[in-house]
PDB file of N, CA and C in Angstrom:
ATOM      1  N   MET A 319       0.972  -0.991  -0.021  1.00 64.00           N
ATOM      2  CA  MET A 319       0.179  -0.305  -0.289  1.00 64.00           C
ATOM      3  C   MET A 319       0.614   1.101   0.162  1.00 64.00           C
ATOM      4  N   SER A 320       0.480   1.999  -0.869  1.00 74.00           N
ATOM      5  CA  SER A 320       1.554   3.301  -0.427  1.00 74.00           C
ATOM      6  C   SER A 320       0.970   4.599   0.615  1.00 74.00           C
ATOM      7  N   GLY A 321       1.818   5.480   0.882  1.00 77.00           N
ATOM      8  CA  GLY A 321       1.558   6.412   1.589  1.00 77.00           C
ATOM      9  C   GLY A 321       0.158   6.940   2.664  1.00 77.00           C
ATOM     10  N   SER A 322      -0.087   7.601   1.515  1.00 84.00           N
ATOM     11  CA  SER A 322      -1.322   7.793   1.507  1.00 84.00           C
ATOM     12  C   SER A 322      -2.271   7.104   1.047  1.00 84.00           C
ATOM     13  N   LEU A 323      -2.551   6.164   0.377  1.00 81.00           N
ATOM     14  CA  LEU A 323      -3.386   5.311   0.660  1.00 81.00           C
ATOM     15  C   LEU A 323      -3.560   4.681   1.933  1.00 81.00           C
ATOM     16  N   GLU A 324      -2.566   5.024   2.750  1.00 79.00           N
ATOM     17  CA  GLU A 324      -2.619   3.992   3.986  1.00 79.00           C
ATOM     18  C   GLU A 324      -3.908   4.947   4.650  1.00 79.00           C
ATOM     19  N   ALA A 325      -2.422   6.231   5.406  1.00 81.00           N
ATOM     20  CA  ALA A 325      -2.994   7.537   6.237  1.00 81.00           C
ATOM     21  C   ALA A 325      -4.977   7.783   5.925  1.00 81.00           C
ATOM     22  N   ALA A 326      -4.896   7.322   4.352  1.00 85.00           N
ATOM     23  CA  ALA A 326      -6.791   7.715   4.247  1.00 85.00           C
ATOM     24  C   ALA A 326      -7.421   6.219   4.334  1.00 85.00           C
ATOM     25  N   VAL A 327      -6.892   5.113   4.612  1.00 82.00           N
ATOM     26  CA  VAL A 327      -7.862   4.144   5.471  1.00 82.00           C
ATOM     27  C   VAL A 327      -7.881   4.645   5.985  1.00 82.00           C
ATOM     28  N   LEU A 328      -6.823   4.611   7.125  1.00 82.00           N
ATOM     29  CA  LEU A 328      -6.739   4.632   8.552  1.00 82.00           C
ATOM     30  C   LEU A 328      -7.539   5.861   9.218  1.00 82.00           C
ATOM     31  N   THR A 329      -7.380   6.751   8.692  1.00 87.00           N
ATOM     32  CA  THR A 329      -8.254   8.109   9.055  1.00 87.00           C
ATOM     33  C   THR A 329      -9.617   7.583   8.406  1.00 87.00           C
ATOM     34  N   LEU A 330     -10.390   6.709   7.969  1.00 89.00           N
ATOM     35  CA  LEU A 330     -11.511   6.280   7.430  1.00 89.00           C
ATOM     36  C   LEU A 330     -11.962   5.513   8.762  1.00 89.00           C
ATOM     37  N   TRP A 331     -11.028   4.548   9.185  1.00 86.00           N
ATOM     38  CA  TRP A 331     -11.242   3.360   9.795  1.00 86.00           C
ATOM     39  C   TRP A 331     -11.121   4.432  11.458  1.00 86.00           C
ATOM     40  N   LEU A 332     -10.995   5.359  11.686  1.00 88.00           N
ATOM     41  CA  LEU A 332     -10.875   6.223  12.638  1.00 88.00           C
ATOM     42  C   LEU A 332     -12.590   7.024  12.941  1.00 88.00           C
ATOM     43  N   ALA A 333     -12.469   7.389  11.303  1.00 92.00           N
ATOM     44  CA  ALA A 333     -14.439   7.830  11.959  1.00 92.00           C
ATOM     45  C   ALA A 333     -15.570   6.755  12.205  1.00 92.00           C
ATOM     46  N   VAL A 334     -14.975   5.944  11.456  1.00 91.00           N
ATOM     47  CA  VAL A 334     -16.218   4.556  11.776  1.00 91.00           C
ATOM     48  C   VAL A 334     -16.219   4.387  13.573  1.00 91.00           C
ATOM     49  N   VAL A 335     -14.634   3.863  14.010  1.00 91.00           N
ATOM     50  CA  VAL A 335     -15.003   3.499  15.104  1.00 91.00           C
ATOM     51  C   VAL A 335     -15.123   4.999  15.963  1.00 91.00           C
ATOM     52  N   VAL A 336     -15.147   6.262  15.927  1.00 93.00           N
ATOM     53  CA  VAL A 336     -16.198   6.875  16.636  1.00 93.00           C
ATOM     54  C   VAL A 336     -17.486   7.240  16.625  1.00 93.00           C
ATOM     55  N   ILE A 337     -17.904   7.091  15.485  1.00 95.00           N
ATOM     56  CA  ILE A 337     -18.798   7.099  14.636  1.00 95.00           C
ATOM     57  C   ILE A 337     -19.271   5.625  15.439  1.00 95.00           C
ATOM     58  N   VAL A 338     -19.211   4.514  15.386  1.00 94.00           N
ATOM     59  CA  VAL A 338     -20.091   3.431  16.037  1.00 94.00           C
ATOM     60  C   VAL A 338     -20.248   3.179  17.498  1.00 94.00           C
ATOM     61  N   SER A 339     -18.208   4.120  18.496  1.00 96.00           N
ATOM     62  CA  SER A 339     -19.044   4.322  19.549  1.00 96.00           C
ATOM     63  C   SER A 339     -19.623   5.237  19.637  1.00 96.00           C
ATOM     64  N   LEU A 340     -19.750   6.179  19.080  1.00 96.00           N
ATOM     65  CA  LEU A 340     -20.595   7.100  20.084  1.00 96.00           C
ATOM     66  C   LEU A 340     -22.150   6.650  19.541  1.00 96.00           C
ATOM     67  N   GLY A 341     -22.467   6.152  18.741  1.00 96.00           N
ATOM     68  CA  GLY A 341     -23.474   5.370  18.460  1.00 96.00           C
ATOM     69  C   GLY A 341     -24.023   4.028  19.682  1.00 96.00           C
ATOM     70  N   ALA A 342     -23.159   3.052  20.252  1.00 96.00           N
ATOM     71  CA  ALA A 342     -23.625   2.688  21.295  1.00 96.00           C
ATOM     72  C   ALA A 342     -23.131   2.637  22.457  1.00 96.00           C
ATOM     73  N   ALA A 343     -22.817   4.559  22.655  1.00 96.00           N
ATOM     74  CA  ALA A 343     -23.137   5.284  24.210  1.00 96.00           C
ATOM     75  C   ALA A 343     -23.723   5.814  23.657  1.00 96.00           C
ATOM     76  N   ALA A 344     -25.004   6.429  23.167  1.00 96.00           N
ATOM     77  CA  ALA A 344     -26.233   6.542  22.490  1.00 96.00           C
ATOM     78  C   ALA A 344     -27.156   5.438  22.991  1.00 96.00           C
ATOM     79  N   VAL A 345     -27.304   4.612  22.876  1.00 96.00           N
ATOM     80  CA  VAL A 345     -27.797   3.314  23.200  1.00 96.00           C
ATOM     81  C   VAL A 345     -27.899   3.002  24.509  1.00 96.00           C
ATOM     82  N   ALA A 346     -26.809   2.513  25.090  1.00 96.00           N
ATOM     83  CA  ALA A 346     -26.449   3.220  26.391  1.00 96.00           C
ATOM     84  C   ALA A 346     -26.830   3.876  27.508  1.00 96.00           C
ATOM     85  N   TRP A 347     -27.272   5.372  27.193  1.00 96.00           N
ATOM     86  CA  TRP A 347     -27.407   6.686  27.424  1.00 96.00           C
ATOM     87  C   TRP A 347     -29.559   6.180  27.356  1.00 96.00           C
ATOM     88  N   GLY A 348     -29.589   5.375  26.440  1.00 95.00           N
ATOM     89  CA  GLY A 348     -31.035   5.586  26.556  1.00 95.00           C
ATOM     90  C   GLY A 348     -31.246   4.414  27.011  1.00 95.00           C
ATOM     91  N   LEU A 349     -30.721   3.714  27.117  1.00 95.00           N
ATOM     92  CA  LEU A 349     -31.167   2.529  28.035  1.00 95.00           C
ATOM     93  C   LEU A 349     -31.283   3.004  29.255  1.00 95.00           C
ATOM     94  N   ALA A 350     -30.328   3.566  30.044  1.00 95.00           N
ATOM     95  CA  ALA A 350     -30.401   3.870  31.167  1.00 95.00           C
ATOM     96  C   ALA A 350     -31.288   4.744  31.840  1.00 95.00           C
ATOM     97  N   TYR A 351     -31.414   5.270  30.582  1.00 95.00           N
ATOM     98  CA  TYR A 351     -31.963   6.672  30.951  1.00 95.00           C
ATOM     99  C   TYR A 351     -33.968   5.889  31.529  1.00 95.00           C
ATOM    100  N   ARG A 352     -34.353   4.795  30.162  1.00 96.00           N
ATOM    101  CA  ARG A 352     -35.534   4.391  31.104  1.00 96.00           C
ATOM    102  C   ARG A 352     -35.627   3.249  31.560  1.00 96.00           C
ATOM    103  N   GLU A 353     -34.361   3.255  32.573  1.00 95.00           N
ATOM    104  CA  GLU A 353     -34.487   2.247  33.574  1.00 95.00           C
ATOM    105  C   GLU A 353     -34.894   3.449  34.884  1.00 95.00           C
ATOM    106  N   ASN A 354     -34.387   4.887  34.536  1.00 95.00           N
ATOM    107  CA  ASN A 354     -34.720   5.971  35.391  1.00 95.00           C
ATOM    108  C   ASN A 354     -33.761   5.533  36.203  1.00 95.00           C
ATOM    109  N   ALA A 355     -32.207   5.429  36.032  1.00 94.00           N
ATOM    110  CA  ALA A 355     -31.430   5.491  36.877  1.00 94.00           C
ATOM    111  C   ALA A 355     -31.288   7.153  37.020  1.00 94.00           C
ATOM    112  N   SER A 356     -29.914   7.547  37.731  1.00 96.00           N
ATOM    113  CA  SER A 356     -29.329   8.921  38.564  1.00 96.00           C
ATOM    114  C   SER A 356     -28.597   9.106  36.899  1.00 96.00           C
ATOM    115  N   PRO A 357     -28.656  10.425  37.230  1.00 94.00           N
ATOM    116  CA  PRO A 357     -28.108  11.319  36.093  1.00 94.00           C
ATOM    117  C   PRO A 357     -26.427  10.709  36.264  1.00 94.00           C
ATOM    118  N   SER A 358     -25.717  10.791  37.315  1.00 96.00           N
ATOM    119  CA  SER A 358     -24.391  10.201  36.853  1.00 96.00           C
ATOM    120  C   SER A 358     -24.303   8.528  36.663  1.00 96.00           C
ATOM    121  N   ALA A 359     -24.589   7.670  36.715  1.00 95.00           N
ATOM    122  CA  ALA A 359     -25.399   7.072  36.437  1.00 95.00           C
ATOM    123  C   ALA A 359     -25.637   6.511  35.165  1.00 95.00           C
ATOM    124  N   ILE A 360     -26.352   7.636  34.187  1.00 95.00           N
ATOM    125  CA  ILE A 360     -26.774   7.549  32.918  1.00 95.00           C
ATOM    126  C   ILE A 360     -25.157   7.443  31.963  1.00 95.00           C
ATOM    127  N   TRP A 361     -24.771   9.175  33.000  1.00 96.00           N
ATOM    128  CA  TRP A 361     -23.644   8.906  32.007  1.00 96.00           C
ATOM    129  C   TRP A 361     -22.303   8.302  31.897  1.00 96.00           C
ATOM    130  N   GLY A 362     -22.162   7.893  33.398  1.00 96.00           N
ATOM    131  CA  GLY A 362     -20.878   6.582  33.895  1.00 96.00           C
ATOM    132  C   GLY A 362     -21.387   5.878  33.028  1.00 96.00           C
ATOM    133  N   ARG A 363     -22.625   4.738  32.492  1.00 96.00           N
ATOM    134  CA  ARG A 363     -23.021   3.849  31.393  1.00 96.00           C
ATOM    135  C   ARG A 363     -22.013   4.512  30.253  1.00 96.00           C
ATOM    136  N   ALA A 364     -22.833   5.021  30.279  1.00 96.00           N
ATOM    137  CA  ALA A 364     -22.726   6.405  28.263  1.00 96.00           C
ATOM    138  C   ALA A 364     -21.128   6.066  28.030  1.00 96.00           C
ATOM    139  N   GLY A 365     -20.664   6.917  29.349  1.00 96.00           N
ATOM    140  CA  GLY A 365     -19.492   7.016  28.761  1.00 96.00           C
ATOM    141  C   GLY A 365     -17.832   5.569  28.915  1.00 96.00           C
ATOM    142  N   MET A 366     -18.012   5.177  29.476  1.00 97.00           N
ATOM    143  CA  MET A 366     -18.092   3.705  29.981  1.00 97.00           C
ATOM    144  C   MET A 366     -18.083   2.620  28.613  1.00 97.00           C
ATOM    145  N   THR A 367     -19.040   2.853  27.742  1.00 96.00           N
ATOM    146  CA  THR A 367     -19.407   2.100  26.922  1.00 96.00           C
ATOM    147  C   THR A 367     -18.642   2.974  25.279  1.00 96.00           C
ATOM    148  N   PHE A 368     -18.304   3.565  26.071  1.00 96.00           N
ATOM    149  CA  PHE A 368     -17.892   4.163  24.546  1.00 96.00           C
ATOM    150  C   PHE A 368     -16.727   3.909  24.743  1.00 96.00           C
ATOM    151  N   ALA A 369     -16.324   4.635  25.507  1.00 95.00           N
ATOM    152  CA  ALA A 369     -14.348   3.652  26.109  1.00 95.00           C
ATOM    153  C   ALA A 369     -14.113   2.404  25.304  1.00 95.00           C
ATOM    154  N   ALA A 370     -15.129   1.833  26.135  1.00 95.00           N
ATOM    155  CA  ALA A 370     -14.785   0.429  26.199  1.00 95.00           C
ATOM    156  C   ALA A 370     -15.649  -0.336  23.623  1.00 95.00           C
ATOM    157  N   ALA A 371     -16.335   0.789  23.462  1.00 94.00           N
ATOM    158  CA  ALA A 371     -16.159   0.342  22.508  1.00 94.00           C
ATOM    159  C   ALA A 371     -14.747   1.023  21.441  1.00 94.00           C
ATOM    160  N   MET A 372     -14.362   1.974  21.696  1.00 94.00           N
ATOM    161  CA  MET A 372     -12.942   2.702  20.795  1.00 94.00           C
ATOM    162  C   MET A 372     -12.224   1.732  21.307  1.00 94.00           C
ATOM    163  N   THR A 373     -12.002   1.600  22.706  1.00 94.00           N
ATOM    164  CA  THR A 373     -10.899   0.230  22.126  1.00 94.00           C
ATOM    165  C   THR A 373     -10.939  -0.900  21.616  1.00 94.00           C
ATOM    166  N   LEU A 374     -12.235  -1.647  22.219  1.00 93.00           N
ATOM    167  CA  LEU A 374     -11.647  -2.929  20.949  1.00 93.00           C
ATOM    168  C   LEU A 374     -12.005  -2.890  19.296  1.00 93.00           C
ATOM    169  N   LEU A 375     -12.487  -1.310  19.039  1.00 91.00           N
ATOM    170  CA  LEU A 375     -12.719  -1.503  17.760  1.00 91.00           C
ATOM    171  C   LEU A 375     -11.417  -0.851  17.674  1.00 91.00           C
ATOM    172  N   ILE A 376     -10.159   0.004  17.757  1.00 89.00           N
ATOM    173  CA  ILE A 376      -9.444   0.252  17.470  1.00 89.00           C
ATOM    174  C   ILE A 376      -7.977  -0.605  17.626  1.00 89.00           C
ATOM    175  N   GLY A 377      -8.168  -1.553  18.928  1.00 89.00           N
ATOM    176  CA  GLY A 377      -7.602  -3.005  18.785  1.00 89.00           C
ATOM    177  C   GLY A 377      -8.048  -3.618  17.705  1.00 89.00           C
ATOM    178  N   VAL A 378      -9.084  -3.562  17.417  1.00 87.00           N
ATOM    179  CA  VAL A 378      -8.944  -4.690  16.128  1.00 87.00           C
ATOM    180  C   VAL A 378      -8.751  -4.354  15.176  1.00 87.00           C
ATOM    181  N   GLY A 379      -8.634  -2.714  15.027  1.00 81.00           N
ATOM    182  CA  GLY A 379      -8.120  -1.793  13.659  1.00 81.00           C
ATOM    183  C   GLY A 379      -6.448  -2.255  13.468  1.00 81.00           C
ATOM    184  N   GLY A 380      -5.753  -2.278  15.215  1.00 79.00           N
ATOM    185  CA  GLY A 380      -4.902  -2.153  14.756  1.00 79.00           C
ATOM    186  C   GLY A 380      -4.253  -3.712  14.330  1.00 79.00           C
ATOM    187  N   PHE A 381      -4.885  -4.804  15.103  1.00 85.00           N
ATOM    188  CA  PHE A 381      -4.989  -6.375  14.160  1.00 85.00           C
ATOM    189  C   PHE A 381      -4.558  -6.152  12.929  1.00 85.00           C
ATOM    190  N   VAL A 382      -6.016  -6.005  11.959  1.00 80.00           N
ATOM    191  CA  VAL A 382      -6.108  -5.777  10.531  1.00 80.00           C
ATOM    192  C   VAL A 382      -5.004  -4.892   9.916  1.00 80.00           C
ATOM    193  N   VAL A 383      -4.781  -3.979  10.628  1.00 76.00           N
ATOM    194  CA  VAL A 383      -3.007  -3.164   9.765  1.00 76.00           C
ATOM    195  C   VAL A 383      -2.203  -4.081   9.707  1.00 76.00           C
ATOM    196  N   ILE A 384      -1.447  -4.382  11.152  1.00 76.00           N
ATOM    197  CA  ILE A 384      -0.280  -4.926  11.091  1.00 76.00           C
ATOM    198  C   ILE A 384      -0.686  -6.704  10.131  1.00 76.00           C
ATOM    199  N   ALA A 385      -1.969  -6.996  10.237  1.00 80.00           N
ATOM    200  CA  ALA A 385      -1.717  -8.058   9.066  1.00 80.00           C
ATOM    201  C   ALA A 385      -1.862  -8.094   7.752  1.00 80.00           C
ATOM    202  N   LEU A 386      -2.104  -6.934   6.636  1.00 75.00           N
ATOM    203  CA  LEU A 386      -2.224  -6.154   6.062  1.00 75.00           C
ATOM    204  C   LEU A 386      -0.719  -5.895   5.852  1.00 75.00           C
ATOM    205  N   THR A 387       0.276  -4.974   6.431  1.00 72.00           N
ATOM    206  CA  THR A 387       1.271  -4.392   6.203  1.00 72.00           C
ATOM    207  C   THR A 387       2.025  -5.050   6.382  1.00 72.00           C
ATOM    208  N   SER A 388       2.188  -6.445   6.583  1.00 71.00           N
ATOM    209  CA  SER A 388       3.406  -7.202   6.941  1.00 71.00           C
ATOM    210  C   SER A 388       3.639  -8.787   5.825  1.00 71.00           C
TER     211      SER A 388
END
């Protein structure tokens, strides 16, 4: 892969990771809101879900990049 193509693919992957993570956090926020949880619990669940999704997706992306470039 050329350098600019690789950079474009990585940038696109990062955008996908952020969008999917925000979606997962929104779902967690909505579910906690429906349970009438406290505001700190609602935002805590959303934040932890966002962090977990980002970590998981960036990790998967890292393995894919290693596999493609080696």
